[in-house]
Amino acid sequence: MQGWQRLQALCLGVDEVYADLSLRRCGQGVLATGTIRVAVRLRCERCQGELPWQAELAVRTALAASEAAATAVDPAAEPVLAEAGVVDVQDWLEEEVLLSLPLLPRCEQWSGGRCPVSGVTVEPLEFKHEHLSGE
């Protein structure tokens, strides 16, 4: 898939985006089920090194022109509204991937020294909350 501009802007690299979807017409909408696999490279918030990240996302979405029609398709499915009866599949799938990205991507939990992923050496951080502890 080409044109994943927002995803590419947040990542150091996009290695794979693969969607395996099944579409079934249900009343005035469509039920989309399946998976999206994604492999990207993010920037670690701790060491600023490259962090490989991958996920397999389950999709259960009701595509319809209105909230009521989407609920009629499947009340448990995530609704995606089709403006003028059309869903931009690329935008919809890109949004699913963006929502799955970690808010603060970080390498394995470590407090300092050499990062096990990037190899960058970082000094340990000390946190003091004097105003909270009353000291």
Tab-separated table of C-alpha atoms in Angstrom:
chain	number	residue	atom	x	y	z
A	1	MET	CA	0.000	0.000	0.000
A	2	GLN	CA	1.300	3.422	-0.915
A	3	GLY	CA	0.504	6.791	0.612
A	4	TRP	CA	0.597	6.109	4.350
A	5	GLN	CA	1.827	9.652	5.026
A	6	ARG	CA	0.651	10.041	8.658
A	7	LEU	CA	2.062	6.662	9.663
A	8	GLN	CA	5.362	7.382	7.915
A	9	ALA	CA	5.580	10.766	9.670
A	10	LEU	CA	5.399	9.092	13.103
A	11	CYS	CA	7.808	6.251	12.340
A	12	LEU	CA	11.433	5.988	11.355
A	13	GLY	CA	10.323	3.405	8.815
A	14	VAL	CA	7.326	1.332	7.770
A	15	ASP	CA	8.404	-2.204	6.905
A	16	GLU	CA	5.070	-3.988	6.461
A	17	VAL	CA	1.357	-3.290	6.499
A	18	TYR	CA	-0.760	-6.300	5.604
A	19	ALA	CA	-4.553	-6.505	5.842
A	20	ASP	CA	-6.572	-9.706	5.611
A	21	LEU	CA	-10.236	-8.685	5.719
A	22	SER	CA	-13.547	-10.352	5.103
A	23	LEU	CA	-16.482	-8.105	4.108
A	24	ARG	CA	-20.095	-9.175	4.573
A	25	ARG	CA	-23.152	-7.118	3.646
A	26	CYS	CA	-25.541	-6.781	6.603
A	27	GLY	CA	-28.678	-4.701	6.024
A	28	GLN	CA	-27.615	-1.134	5.228
A	29	GLY	CA	-23.989	-1.661	6.096
A	30	VAL	CA	-20.975	-3.934	5.810
A	31	LEU	CA	-19.302	-5.944	8.563
A	32	ALA	CA	-15.520	-6.054	8.123
A	33	THR	CA	-13.617	-8.678	10.125
A	34	GLY	CA	-10.041	-9.861	9.964
A	35	THR	CA	-6.547	-8.768	10.922
A	36	ILE	CA	-4.011	-6.094	10.125
A	37	ARG	CA	-0.328	-6.893	10.588
A	38	VAL	CA	2.095	-4.036	10.889
A	39	ALA	CA	5.866	-3.818	11.334
A	40	VAL	CA	7.409	-0.390	11.834
A	41	ARG	CA	10.483	1.202	13.338
A	42	LEU	CA	9.817	3.795	16.042
A	43	ARG	CA	12.117	6.124	17.978
A	44	CYS	CA	12.614	5.030	21.597
A	45	GLU	CA	11.655	7.838	23.992
A	46	ARG	CA	14.421	6.798	26.408
A	47	CYS	CA	17.527	6.335	24.278
A	48	GLN	CA	16.351	7.937	20.991
A	49	GLY	CA	17.492	4.773	19.208
A	50	GLU	CA	15.549	2.803	16.614
A	51	LEU	CA	12.950	0.485	18.128
A	52	PRO	CA	11.414	-2.267	15.982
A	53	TRP	CA	7.689	-2.662	16.751
A	54	GLN	CA	5.125	-5.014	15.296
A	55	ALA	CA	1.534	-5.934	16.016
A	56	GLU	CA	-1.347	-7.978	14.739
A	57	LEU	CA	-4.607	-6.084	15.147
A	58	ALA	CA	-8.019	-7.709	15.216
A	59	VAL	CA	-10.596	-5.859	13.107
A	60	ARG	CA	-14.349	-5.980	13.701
A	61	THR	CA	-15.842	-2.886	12.115
A	62	ALA	CA	-19.300	-1.903	10.941
A	63	LEU	CA	-19.117	0.294	7.830
A	64	ALA	CA	-22.329	2.264	7.344
A	65	ALA	CA	-23.768	5.664	6.436
A	66	SER	CA	-25.042	6.364	9.980
A	67	GLU	CA	-24.463	5.357	13.606
A	68	ALA	CA	-27.874	3.655	13.675
A	69	ALA	CA	-27.091	1.591	10.574
A	70	ALA	CA	-23.669	0.640	12.001
A	71	THR	CA	-25.269	-0.486	15.266
A	72	ALA	CA	-27.778	-2.576	13.287
A	73	VAL	CA	-24.891	-4.308	11.470
A	74	ASP	CA	-23.229	-5.372	14.745
A	75	PRO	CA	-23.656	-3.544	18.066
A	76	ALA	CA	-20.260	-4.840	19.273
A	77	ALA	CA	-18.349	-3.693	16.169
A	78	GLU	CA	-16.491	-0.410	15.943
A	79	PRO	CA	-18.507	1.925	13.695
A	80	VAL	CA	-16.906	3.659	10.719
A	81	LEU	CA	-19.184	6.101	8.941
A	82	ALA	CA	-19.230	6.174	5.160
A	83	GLU	CA	-19.560	9.769	3.986
A	84	ALA	CA	-21.790	9.847	0.905
A	85	GLY	CA	-21.830	6.040	1.021
A	86	VAL	CA	-18.054	5.709	0.481
A	87	VAL	CA	-15.312	4.580	2.878
A	88	ASP	CA	-11.703	5.427	2.056
A	89	VAL	CA	-10.228	2.036	2.937
A	90	GLN	CA	-6.656	3.322	3.088
A	91	ASP	CA	-7.560	6.111	5.547
A	92	TRP	CA	-9.626	3.700	7.663
A	93	LEU	CA	-6.840	1.079	7.904
A	94	GLU	CA	-4.182	3.729	8.509
A	95	GLU	CA	-6.266	5.089	11.402
A	96	GLU	CA	-6.505	1.574	12.900
A	97	VAL	CA	-2.713	1.242	12.775
A	98	LEU	CA	-2.104	4.744	14.183
A	99	LEU	CA	-4.399	4.063	17.124
A	100	SER	CA	-2.441	0.888	17.935
A	101	LEU	CA	0.967	2.604	18.176
A	102	PRO	CA	2.359	2.974	21.698
A	103	LEU	CA	1.948	6.463	23.127
A	104	LEU	CA	5.528	6.477	24.459
A	105	PRO	CA	7.579	3.843	22.627
A	106	ARG	CA	10.404	2.588	24.829
A	107	CYS	CA	12.959	-0.188	24.710
A	108	GLU	CA	12.739	-2.890	27.360
A	109	GLN	CA	12.467	-1.567	30.893
A	110	TRP	CA	15.895	-0.394	31.968
A	111	SER	CA	17.066	2.423	34.199
A	112	GLY	CA	20.423	3.258	32.684
A	113	GLY	CA	23.544	1.895	31.112
A	114	ARG	CA	23.561	0.312	27.678
A	115	CYS	CA	20.172	-0.054	25.952
A	116	PRO	CA	19.563	-3.702	24.983
A	117	VAL	CA	17.948	-2.706	21.670
A	118	SER	CA	19.833	0.303	20.292
A	119	GLY	CA	23.156	-0.085	22.123
A	120	VAL	CA	23.055	3.587	23.218
A	121	THR	CA	24.457	4.301	26.692
A	122	VAL	CA	22.229	6.434	28.913
A	123	GLU	CA	22.848	7.630	32.458
A	124	PRO	CA	20.226	6.606	35.043
A	125	LEU	CA	17.518	9.138	35.790
A	126	GLU	CA	16.674	10.197	39.316
A	127	PHE	CA	13.231	11.551	40.022
A	128	LYS	CA	12.537	13.847	42.945
A	129	HIS	CA	9.080	15.095	43.684
A	130	GLU	CA	9.877	17.446	46.544
A	131	HIS	CA	6.694	19.451	46.132
A	132	LEU	CA	4.610	16.267	46.299
A	133	SER	CA	6.329	14.636	49.258
A	134	GLY	CA	6.472	17.838	51.333
A	135	GLU	CA	10.238	17.642	51.754
